[in-house]
XYZ file of C-alpha atoms in Angstrom:
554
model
C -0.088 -22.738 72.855
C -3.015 -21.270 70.776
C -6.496 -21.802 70.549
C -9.557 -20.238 68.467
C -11.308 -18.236 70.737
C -14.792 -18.775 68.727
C -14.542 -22.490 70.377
C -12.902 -21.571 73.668
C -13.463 -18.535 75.829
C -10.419 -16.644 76.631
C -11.029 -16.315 80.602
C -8.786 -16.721 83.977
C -9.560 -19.135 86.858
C -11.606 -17.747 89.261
C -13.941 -15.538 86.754
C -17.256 -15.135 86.511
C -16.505 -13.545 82.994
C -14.991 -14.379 79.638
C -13.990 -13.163 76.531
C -15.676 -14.731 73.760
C -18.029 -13.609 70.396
C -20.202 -16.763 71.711
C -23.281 -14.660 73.316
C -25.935 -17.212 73.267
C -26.584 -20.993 72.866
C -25.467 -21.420 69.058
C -25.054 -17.404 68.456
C -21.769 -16.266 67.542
C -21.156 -12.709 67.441
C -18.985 -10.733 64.971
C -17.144 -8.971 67.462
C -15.564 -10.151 71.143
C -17.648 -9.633 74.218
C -16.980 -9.453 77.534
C -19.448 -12.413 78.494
C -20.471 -12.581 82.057
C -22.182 -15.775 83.865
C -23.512 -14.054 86.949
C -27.061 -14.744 87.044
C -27.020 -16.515 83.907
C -24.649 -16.200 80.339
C -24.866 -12.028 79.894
C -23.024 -10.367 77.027
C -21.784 -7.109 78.494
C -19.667 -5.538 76.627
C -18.572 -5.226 72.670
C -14.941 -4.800 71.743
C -14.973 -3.351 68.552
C -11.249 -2.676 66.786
C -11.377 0.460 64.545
C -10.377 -1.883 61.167
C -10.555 -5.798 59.966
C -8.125 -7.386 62.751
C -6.803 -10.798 62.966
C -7.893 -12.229 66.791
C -5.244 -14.671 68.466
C -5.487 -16.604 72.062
C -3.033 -17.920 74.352
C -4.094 -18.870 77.653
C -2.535 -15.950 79.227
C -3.075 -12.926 76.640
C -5.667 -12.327 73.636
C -4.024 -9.758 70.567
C -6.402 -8.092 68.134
C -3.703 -7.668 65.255
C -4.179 -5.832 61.834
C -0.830 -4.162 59.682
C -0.930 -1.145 61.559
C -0.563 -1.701 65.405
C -2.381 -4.152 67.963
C -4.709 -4.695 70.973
C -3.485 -6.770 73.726
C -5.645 -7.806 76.693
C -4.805 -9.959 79.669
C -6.055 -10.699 83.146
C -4.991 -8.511 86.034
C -6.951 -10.210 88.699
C -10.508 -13.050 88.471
C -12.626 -9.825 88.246
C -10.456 -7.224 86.443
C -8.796 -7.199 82.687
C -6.484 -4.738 81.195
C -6.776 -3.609 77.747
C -3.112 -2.355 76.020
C -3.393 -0.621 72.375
C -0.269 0.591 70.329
C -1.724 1.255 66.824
C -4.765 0.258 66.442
C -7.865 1.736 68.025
C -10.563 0.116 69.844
C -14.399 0.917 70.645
C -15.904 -0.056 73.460
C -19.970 -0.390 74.004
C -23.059 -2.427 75.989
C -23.851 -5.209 74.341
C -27.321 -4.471 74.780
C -28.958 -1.180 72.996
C -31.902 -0.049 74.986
C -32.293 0.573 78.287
C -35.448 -0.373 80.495
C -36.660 -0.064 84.294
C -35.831 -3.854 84.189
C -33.410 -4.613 81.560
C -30.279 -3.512 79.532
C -26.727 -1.677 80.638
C -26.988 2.358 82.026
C -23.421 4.017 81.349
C -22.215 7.002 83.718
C -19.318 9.542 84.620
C -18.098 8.726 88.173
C -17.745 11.984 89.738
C -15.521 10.250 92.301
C -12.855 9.848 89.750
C -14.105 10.418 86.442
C -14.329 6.546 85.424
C -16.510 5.644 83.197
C -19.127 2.763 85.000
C -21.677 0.425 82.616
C -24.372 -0.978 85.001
C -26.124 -4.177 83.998
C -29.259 -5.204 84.976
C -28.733 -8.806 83.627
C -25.916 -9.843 86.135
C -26.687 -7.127 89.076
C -23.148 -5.793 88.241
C -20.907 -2.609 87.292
C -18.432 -2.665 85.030
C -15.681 0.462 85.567
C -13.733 1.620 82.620
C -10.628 3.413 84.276
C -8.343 5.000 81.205
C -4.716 4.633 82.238
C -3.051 6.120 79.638
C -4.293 7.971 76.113
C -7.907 9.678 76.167
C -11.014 8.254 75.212
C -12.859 9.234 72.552
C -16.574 10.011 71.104
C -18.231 8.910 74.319
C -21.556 8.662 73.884
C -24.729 7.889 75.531
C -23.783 8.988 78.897
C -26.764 9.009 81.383
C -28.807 8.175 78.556
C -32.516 6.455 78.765
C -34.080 4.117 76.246
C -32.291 3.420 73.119
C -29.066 4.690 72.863
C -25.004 3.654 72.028
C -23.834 3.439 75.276
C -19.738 3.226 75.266
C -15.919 5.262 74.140
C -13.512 4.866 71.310
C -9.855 4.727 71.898
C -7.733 6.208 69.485
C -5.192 4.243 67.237
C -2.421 5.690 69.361
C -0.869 4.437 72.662
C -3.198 4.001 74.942
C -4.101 1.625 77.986
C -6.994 0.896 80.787
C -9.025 -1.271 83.172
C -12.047 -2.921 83.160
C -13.091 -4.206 86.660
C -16.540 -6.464 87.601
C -17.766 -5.553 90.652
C -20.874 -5.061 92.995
C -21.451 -1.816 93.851
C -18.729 -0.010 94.726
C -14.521 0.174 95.478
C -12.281 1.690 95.186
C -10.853 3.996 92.534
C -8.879 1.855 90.330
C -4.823 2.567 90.763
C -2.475 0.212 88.660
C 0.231 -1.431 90.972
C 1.945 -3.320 88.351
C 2.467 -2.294 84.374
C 0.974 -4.628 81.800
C 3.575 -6.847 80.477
C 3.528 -7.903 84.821
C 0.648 -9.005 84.313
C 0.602 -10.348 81.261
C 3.412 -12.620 82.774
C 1.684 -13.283 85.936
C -1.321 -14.725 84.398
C 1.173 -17.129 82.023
C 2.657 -18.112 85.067
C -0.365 -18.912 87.169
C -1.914 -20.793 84.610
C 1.730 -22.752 83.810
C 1.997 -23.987 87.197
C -1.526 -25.276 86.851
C -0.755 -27.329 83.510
C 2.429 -28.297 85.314
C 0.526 -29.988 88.016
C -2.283 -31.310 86.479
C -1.245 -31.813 82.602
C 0.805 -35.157 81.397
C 2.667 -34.792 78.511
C 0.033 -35.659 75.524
C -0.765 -33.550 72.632
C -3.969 -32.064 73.862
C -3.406 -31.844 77.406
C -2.356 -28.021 77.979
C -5.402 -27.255 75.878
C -7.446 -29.756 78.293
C -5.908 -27.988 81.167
C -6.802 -24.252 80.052
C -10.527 -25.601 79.439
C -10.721 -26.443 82.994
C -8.254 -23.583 84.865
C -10.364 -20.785 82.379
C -13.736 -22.702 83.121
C -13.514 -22.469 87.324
C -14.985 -19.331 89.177
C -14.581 -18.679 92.731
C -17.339 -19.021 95.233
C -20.038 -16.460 94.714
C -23.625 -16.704 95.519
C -25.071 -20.106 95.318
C -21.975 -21.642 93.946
C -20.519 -22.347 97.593
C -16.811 -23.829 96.449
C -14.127 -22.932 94.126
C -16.074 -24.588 91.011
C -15.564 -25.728 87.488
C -18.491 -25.036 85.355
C -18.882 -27.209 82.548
C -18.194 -24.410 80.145
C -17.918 -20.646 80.178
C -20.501 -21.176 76.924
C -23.650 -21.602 77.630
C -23.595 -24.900 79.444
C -22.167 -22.515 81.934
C -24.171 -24.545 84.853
C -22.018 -27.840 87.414
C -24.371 -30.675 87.299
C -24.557 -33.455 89.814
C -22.384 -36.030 87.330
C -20.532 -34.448 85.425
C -18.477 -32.843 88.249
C -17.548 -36.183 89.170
C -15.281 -36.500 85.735
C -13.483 -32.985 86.327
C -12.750 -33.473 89.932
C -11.104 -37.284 89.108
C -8.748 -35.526 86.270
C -7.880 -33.111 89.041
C -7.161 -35.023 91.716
C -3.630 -35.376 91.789
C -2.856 -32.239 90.755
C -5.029 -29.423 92.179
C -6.448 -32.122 94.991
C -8.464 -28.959 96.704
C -10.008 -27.442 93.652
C -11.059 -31.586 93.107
C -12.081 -31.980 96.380
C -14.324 -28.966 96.220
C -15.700 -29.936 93.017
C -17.294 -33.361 93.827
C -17.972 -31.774 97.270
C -20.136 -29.019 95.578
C -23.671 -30.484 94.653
C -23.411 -32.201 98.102
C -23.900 -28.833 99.872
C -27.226 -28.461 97.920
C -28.462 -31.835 98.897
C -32.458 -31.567 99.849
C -34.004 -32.740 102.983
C -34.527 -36.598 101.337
C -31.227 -36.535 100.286
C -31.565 -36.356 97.051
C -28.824 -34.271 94.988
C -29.662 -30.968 92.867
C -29.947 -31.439 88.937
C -27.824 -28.573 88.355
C -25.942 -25.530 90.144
C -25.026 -22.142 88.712
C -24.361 -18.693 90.157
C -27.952 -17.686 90.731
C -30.460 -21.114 90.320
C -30.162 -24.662 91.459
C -32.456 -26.631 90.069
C -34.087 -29.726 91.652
C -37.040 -30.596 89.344
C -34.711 -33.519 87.887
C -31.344 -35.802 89.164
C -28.584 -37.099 88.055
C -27.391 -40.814 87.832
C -25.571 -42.053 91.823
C -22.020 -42.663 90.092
C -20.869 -40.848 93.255
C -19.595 -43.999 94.860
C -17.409 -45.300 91.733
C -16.475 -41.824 91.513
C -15.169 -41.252 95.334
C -13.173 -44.478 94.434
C -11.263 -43.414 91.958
C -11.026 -39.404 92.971
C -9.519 -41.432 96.369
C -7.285 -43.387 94.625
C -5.499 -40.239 92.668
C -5.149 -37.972 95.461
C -1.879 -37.434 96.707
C -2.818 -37.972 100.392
C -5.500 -39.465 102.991
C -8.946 -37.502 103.382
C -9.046 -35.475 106.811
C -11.282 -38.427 108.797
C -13.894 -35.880 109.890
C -14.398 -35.121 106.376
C -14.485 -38.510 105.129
C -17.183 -39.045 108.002
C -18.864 -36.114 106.425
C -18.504 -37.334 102.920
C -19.755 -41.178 104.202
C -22.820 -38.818 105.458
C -23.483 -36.935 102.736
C -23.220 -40.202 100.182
C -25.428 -42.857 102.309
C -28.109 -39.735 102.316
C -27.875 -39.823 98.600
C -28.189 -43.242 98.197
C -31.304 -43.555 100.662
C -33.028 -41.415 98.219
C -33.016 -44.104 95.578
C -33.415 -46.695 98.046
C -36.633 -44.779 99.689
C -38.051 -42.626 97.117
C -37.118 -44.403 94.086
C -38.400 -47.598 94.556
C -42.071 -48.538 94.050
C -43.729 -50.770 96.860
C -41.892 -54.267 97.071
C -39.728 -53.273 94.294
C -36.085 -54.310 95.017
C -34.927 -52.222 91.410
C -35.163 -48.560 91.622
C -36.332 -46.104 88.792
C -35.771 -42.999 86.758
C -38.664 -40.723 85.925
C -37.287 -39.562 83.115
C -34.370 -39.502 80.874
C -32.673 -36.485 82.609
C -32.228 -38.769 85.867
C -30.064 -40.819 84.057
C -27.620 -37.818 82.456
C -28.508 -39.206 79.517
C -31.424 -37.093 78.638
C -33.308 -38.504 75.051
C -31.304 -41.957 74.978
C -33.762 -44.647 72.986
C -33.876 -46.514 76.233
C -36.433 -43.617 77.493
C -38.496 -44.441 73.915
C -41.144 -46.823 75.367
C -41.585 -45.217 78.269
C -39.872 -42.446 80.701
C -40.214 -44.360 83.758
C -38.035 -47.185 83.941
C -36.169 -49.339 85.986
C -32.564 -49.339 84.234
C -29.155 -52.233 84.403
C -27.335 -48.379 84.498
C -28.904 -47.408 87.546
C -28.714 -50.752 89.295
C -25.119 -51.109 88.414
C -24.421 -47.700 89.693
C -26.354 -47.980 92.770
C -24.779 -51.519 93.771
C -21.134 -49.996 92.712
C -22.127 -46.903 95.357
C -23.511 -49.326 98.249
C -19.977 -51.398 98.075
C -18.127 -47.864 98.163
C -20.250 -47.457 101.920
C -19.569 -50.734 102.773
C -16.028 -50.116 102.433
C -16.174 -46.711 104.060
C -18.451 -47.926 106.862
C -15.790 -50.549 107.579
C -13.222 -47.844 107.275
C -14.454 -45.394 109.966
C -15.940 -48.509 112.445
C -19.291 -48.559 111.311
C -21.619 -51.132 110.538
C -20.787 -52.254 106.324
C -23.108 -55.531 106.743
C -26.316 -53.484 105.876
C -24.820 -51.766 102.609
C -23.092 -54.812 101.457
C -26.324 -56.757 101.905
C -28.624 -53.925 99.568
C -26.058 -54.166 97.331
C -26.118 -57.646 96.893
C -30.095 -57.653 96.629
C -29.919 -54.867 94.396
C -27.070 -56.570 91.966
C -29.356 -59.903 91.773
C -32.695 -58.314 90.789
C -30.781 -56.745 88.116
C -30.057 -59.542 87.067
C -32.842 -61.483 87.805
C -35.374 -58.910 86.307
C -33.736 -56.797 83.826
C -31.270 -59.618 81.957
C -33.206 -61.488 79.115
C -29.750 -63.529 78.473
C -28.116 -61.669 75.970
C -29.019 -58.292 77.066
C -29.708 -55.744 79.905
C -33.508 -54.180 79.077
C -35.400 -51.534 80.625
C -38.899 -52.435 82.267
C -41.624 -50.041 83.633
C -41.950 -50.497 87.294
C -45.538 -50.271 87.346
C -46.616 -53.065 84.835
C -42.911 -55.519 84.882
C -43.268 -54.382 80.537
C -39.759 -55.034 79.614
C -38.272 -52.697 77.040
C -35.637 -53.493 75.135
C -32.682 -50.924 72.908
C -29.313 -50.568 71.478
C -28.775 -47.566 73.463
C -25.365 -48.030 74.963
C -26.795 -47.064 77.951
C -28.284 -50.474 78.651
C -24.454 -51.959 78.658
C -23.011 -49.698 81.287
C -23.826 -52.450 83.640
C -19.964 -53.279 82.906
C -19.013 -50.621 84.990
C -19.447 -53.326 87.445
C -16.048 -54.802 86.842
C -15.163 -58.464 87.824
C -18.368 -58.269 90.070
C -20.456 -59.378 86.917
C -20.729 -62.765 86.090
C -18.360 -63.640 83.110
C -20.956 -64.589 80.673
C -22.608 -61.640 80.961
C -19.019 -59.319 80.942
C -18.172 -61.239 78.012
C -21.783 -60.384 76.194
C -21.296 -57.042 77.017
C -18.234 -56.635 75.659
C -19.676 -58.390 72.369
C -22.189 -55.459 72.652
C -19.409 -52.709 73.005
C -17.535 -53.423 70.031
C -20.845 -52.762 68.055
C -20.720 -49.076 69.312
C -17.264 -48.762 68.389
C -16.053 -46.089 65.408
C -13.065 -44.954 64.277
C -13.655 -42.207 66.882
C -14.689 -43.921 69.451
C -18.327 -45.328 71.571
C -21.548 -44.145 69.633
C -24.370 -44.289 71.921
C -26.677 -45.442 69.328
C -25.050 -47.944 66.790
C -24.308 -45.925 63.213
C -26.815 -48.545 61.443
C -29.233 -48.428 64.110
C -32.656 -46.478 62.544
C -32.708 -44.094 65.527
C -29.578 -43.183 65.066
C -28.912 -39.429 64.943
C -25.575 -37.671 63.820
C -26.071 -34.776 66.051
C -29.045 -36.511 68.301
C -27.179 -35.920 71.670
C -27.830 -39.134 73.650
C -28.224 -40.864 70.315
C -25.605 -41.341 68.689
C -23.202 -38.969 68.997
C -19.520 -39.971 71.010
C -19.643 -38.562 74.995
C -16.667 -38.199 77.517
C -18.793 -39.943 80.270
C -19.677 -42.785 78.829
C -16.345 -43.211 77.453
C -14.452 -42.881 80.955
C -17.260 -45.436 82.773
C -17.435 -48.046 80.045
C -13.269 -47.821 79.444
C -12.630 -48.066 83.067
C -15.297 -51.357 83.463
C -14.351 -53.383 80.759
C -10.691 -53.002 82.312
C -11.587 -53.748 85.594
C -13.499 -56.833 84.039
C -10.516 -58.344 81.967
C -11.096 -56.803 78.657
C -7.742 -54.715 78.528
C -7.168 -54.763 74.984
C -10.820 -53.597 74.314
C -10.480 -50.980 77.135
C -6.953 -49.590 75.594
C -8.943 -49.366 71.786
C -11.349 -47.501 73.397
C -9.075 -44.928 75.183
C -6.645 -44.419 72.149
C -9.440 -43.519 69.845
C -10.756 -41.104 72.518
C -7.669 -39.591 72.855
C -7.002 -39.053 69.097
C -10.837 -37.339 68.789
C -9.729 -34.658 71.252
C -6.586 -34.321 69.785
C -8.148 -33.830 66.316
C -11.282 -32.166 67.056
C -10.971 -30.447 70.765
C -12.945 -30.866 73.860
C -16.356 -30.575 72.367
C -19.865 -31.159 74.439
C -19.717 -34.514 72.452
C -18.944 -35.320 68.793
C -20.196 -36.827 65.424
C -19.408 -40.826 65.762
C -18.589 -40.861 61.602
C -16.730 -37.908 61.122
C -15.586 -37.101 64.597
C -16.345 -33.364 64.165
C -17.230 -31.511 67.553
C -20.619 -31.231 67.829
C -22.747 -28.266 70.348
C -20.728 -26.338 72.767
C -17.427 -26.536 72.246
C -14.953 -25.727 75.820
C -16.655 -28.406 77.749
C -15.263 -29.936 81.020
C -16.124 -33.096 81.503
C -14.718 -33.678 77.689
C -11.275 -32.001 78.688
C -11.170 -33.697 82.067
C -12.421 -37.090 80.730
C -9.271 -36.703 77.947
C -7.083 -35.987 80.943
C -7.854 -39.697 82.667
C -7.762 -41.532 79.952
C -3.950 -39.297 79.307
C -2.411 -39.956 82.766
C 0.060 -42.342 82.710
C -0.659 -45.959 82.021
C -3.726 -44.442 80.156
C -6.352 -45.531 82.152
C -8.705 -44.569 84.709
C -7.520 -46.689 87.719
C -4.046 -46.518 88.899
C-alpha cells in the first residue's frame, strides 16, 4: 500500500515525530521535515535531496527517488529513524534559521563520539545525527549564534545514519541490526496491527496506518498509550473524539482502546468535569466536550474480545457517574431539569447554526446524550450491586423534559435556559436525539428520520442542508460531512428501526473515504477532503461502519 505523504505523515506507532512537508496548520513545505509534536507541532529538521526527486510512502519505508540513485528511510525504534542513500545525496538542516536565548535549533560536535546533536528549544529535545557509513559533508554552522545554516550534506554515494529524539543524553548510538532489518521489522509491526484491527474493505489498511502512525507512547501529560487525532496539526486527543478511535479498536488492539477512552478520564477536574483537550504539554479545560461517554462504553464493551477486570469497571462506573454529575450539578440552572452548553465547543460541534441565536442553550443533543449515559450507570450500577434506581430515574426526568420543553412537534429546538426563548435550525445537530434508539417515541423517530434524509448527499450527512442559506462548503460544523455525526446518527436510526436508512448512510460513508481519504471532514457536493487530512476519528469512524455486518452494534 501507498499513500501521499503531503496528506498523511509517514510516522511509526509510538512517535512523538513524523515525517511530513506539513509544518503548520494549512502550510505545506517544499521539502520533508522531521515534524515533532512535543510541546506542540515543531518542524525540526529539513531533508533536502541534492536534485528534483520523486517522494513515495508505504507504511513501513519512505524512498526519495530521482534517475540516478535513492534515499530510503524507515523506523528503527518510536524515537529513532535511519536514513539509507545509494546515489543520490541528501542535505540535512534546522528547520528554523536563527537562533535565540529562547527560540530556534543550536547544532554541535559531540566530543563524546563525534555525533553531530541539533538542540531545539521548541520541543525541549536533541536530535543526534550518528553517520554510519559514508562522510558527511559541508557542515556548517557548528556552534553557531544568531542566524546561521545549521546542518551536513551527504554525498551522492553510499552512505547511511541515525537520527535519534531524545532528552538529554544516551548513549552513543551503535547499530544492532542493518537497515533492510529494520525496514522489515517496521512492515511487520505495523502488518500485524492491520491484521488485527483491519477488515477486508478498500480503505481499511490506509484507515489502519492513520491510526497505528497517529499513536505516541505515554510522555508527559499524555498518561496512556494515545492516538492523537492527527500527527498534523490537530495533533491534540479531545474528550469525544477518542471515543470513535477506541470503538474501531476494540476488538483488535483492546489495550491501546482501552487506554484511549480511559485517557481524558485521568485529567478529570475536581467537579468532574472532563478536559477539552489533551496533548503532550497542555490540557485545556476552558471548554468540554459533549457526555457520549455512556453510548460509547456500550458499544467499546460490546466489541471487546473479553470482560473488563471488575475493579476497573468499578473504576470506570466512578470515573463516568463523576462526569455525569457535572452536567447534572453544574450544568443545570436552578429548577431546570434540561442541562446546557455555554458555547458551541461543549457540544464538539463548535459554529453549528444551532449556537446562532444564542451560545447558551439547552440542546435535544445533550439531553439525548445525557439520558443515553444515565441508562449506561443504571446498567452498570446493577452490574456491580449498586443502587441503578437513582440513574434510571434522572434519566427518565431528563428524557421527558426533552421532550416536554425542547419538541415543538415536528422538531427538536434549542432554548436559552435563562429566558425558556426557543430557537429553532436545520443544523443536524438538533436531530441527534435519534441516537436514542427505540427509547424515542415512534412519531418522533419517524420525524427524525424524515429530517435525516434532508441532510443526505451523494456523500453522505451534511450538517447544514446544501439549500439551507447558512450553508457553507467548507464552514466546518456547517455543512460540511463529519465521521461523528455519521457513526451516532447511523448507529440510532438502526437501533430505532430505520435499517435501510442506516445502511444508505454507511455505504455512502464508506465510498467518501474510499474516494477521498480520511479527511478532518469533507465537502457534502463534491466529497473532496476538506482541512487536515490524516484524521482519526475519520479513519476509525470508516473502520465501524467497515466491520462486518457494517454497522456500529454487533
Amino acid at each position: 500500500m501507498r499513500f501521499a505523504v503531503r496528506e498523511i505523515p509517514f510516522s511509526h506507532r509510538g512517535s512523538w515525530f513524523g515525517v511530513s512537508p506539513v509544518i503548520a496548520e494549512n502550510t505545506v513545505a517544499d521539502d520533508l521535515h522531521l515534524v515533532s509534536h512535543q510541546a506542540g507541532m515543531h518542524p525540526v529538521l529539513r531533508f533536502a535531496p541534492a536534485g528534483p526527486a520523486t517522494v513515495t510512502a508505504t507504511p513501513a519505508l519512505l524512498t526519495w527517488r530521482d534517475d540516478a540513485g535513492r534515499v530510503d528511510l524507515a523506523y528503527q525504534s518510536p524515537d529513532t529513524i535511519r536514513l539509507r542513500g545509494d546515489g543520490l545525496g541528501m542535505r540535512i538542516t534546522a528547520a528554523a534559521g536563527t537562533l535565540t536565548p529562547f527560540s530556534g535549533t543550536y547544532l554541535f560536535q559531540d566530543p563524546v563520539d563525534g555525533a553531530h546533536v541539533f538542540t531545539s528549544y521548541e520541543t525541549g529535545r536533541r536530535y543526534r545525527v550518528t553517520v554510519l557509513s559514508g562522510a558527511a559533508e559541508q557542515v556548517s554552522g557548528v556552534e553557531a549564534l544568531g542566524t546561521a545554516e545549521r546542518g551536513m550534506s551527504l554525498p551522492a554515494g553510499r552512505w547511511e545514519l541515525a537520527i535519534e529524539e531524545y532528552e538529554t543524553a544516551r548513549a552513543p548510538y551503535r547499530a544492532a541490526d542493518d537497515f533492510d532489518r529494520v525496514h522489515q521489522r517496521s512492515a511487520a509491526a505495523f502488518t500485524a496491527f492491520a491484521e488485527a484491527v483491519a477488515p477486508r474493505t478498500p480503505a481499511a489498511e490506509l484507515a489502519a496506518y492513520v491510526l497505528w502512525s497517529a499513536t505516541v507512547r505515554p510522555a508527559a501529560l499524555v498518561t496512556r498509550p494515545a492516538v492523537l487525532m492527527s500527527k498534523h496539526w490537530m495533533d491534540k486527543v479531545w474528550s469525544w473524539d477518542h471515543c470513535f478511535t477506541a470503538i474501531a479498536l476494540a476488538a483488535g488492539d483492546p489495550g491501546l482502546a482501552w487506554d484511549q477512552f480511559q485517557l481524558p478520564f485521568d485529567h478529570q477536574d475536581p467537579g468532574g468535569a472532563l478536559p477539552d483537550s489533551i496533548t503532550h504539554s497542555e490540557v485545556l479545560y476552558n471548554f468540554v466536550k459533549p457526555p457520549i461517554h455512556g453510548w460509547a462504553l456500550q458499544r467499546l464493551r460490546q466489541r471487546l474480545p473479553g470482560p473488563v477486570d471488575r475493579a476497573e469497571l468499578e473504576r470506570t462506573y466512578q470515573r463516568l457517574a463523576r462526569w455525569t454529575r457535572f452536567w447534572l450539578e453544574s450544568r443545570r440552572a436552578p429548577g431546570a431539569d434540561l442541562p446546557h452548553y455555554t458555547h458551541g465547543n461543549d457540544s464538539g460541534w463548535d459554529n453549528a447554526t444551532t449556537f446562532d441565536g444564542g451560545r447558551v442553550v439547552q440542546s435535544a443533543d445533550l439531553a439525548a446524550f445525557l439520558v443515553v449515559q444515565l441508562r449506561c450507570l443504571a446498567d452498570l450500577a446493577a452490574e456491580l450491586g449498586e443502587p441503578a434506581g437513582p440513574w434510571a430515574r434522572e434519566a427518565d426526568r431528563i428524557g421527558a423534559a426533552m421532550l416536554r420543553d425542547l419538541w415543538d412537534g415536528d422538531r427538536f429546538v434549542a432554548r436559552c435556559p435563562r429566558t425558556g426563548e426557543r430557537r429553532p435550525s436545520d443544523s443536524l445537530l438538533d436531530l441527534m436525539p435519534i441516537v436514542l434508539g427505540a427509547d424515542l417515541p415512534a412519531p418522533v423517530a419517524a420525524a427524525l428520520a424524515r429530517r435525516i434524509e434532508d441532510h443526505l448527499t451523494e456523500y453522505g450527512l451534511a450538517t447544514e442542508p446544501v439549500d439551507s442559506p447558512r450553508y457553507a462548503a467548507d464552514g466546518y460544523w456547517r455543512g460540511p460531512i463529519w465521521a461523528p455525526s455519521t457513526v451516532l446518527i447511523e448507529d440510532g436510526l438502526r437501533r430505532a428501526g430505520f435499517t435501510g436508512l442506516a445502511d444508505e448512510i454507511s455505504r455512502r460513508f464508506r465510498t467518501l473515504c474510499e474516494r477521498s481519504g480520511f479527511a478532518e471532514n469533507f465537502d457534502a457536493v463534491t466529497g473532496a477532503g476538506l482541512r487536515d487530512r490524516a484524521y482519526t476519528w475519520t479513519a476509525g469512524g470508516y473502520l465501524m461502519l467497515a466491520a462486518p455486518g457494517g454497522r456500529t452494534v454487533n
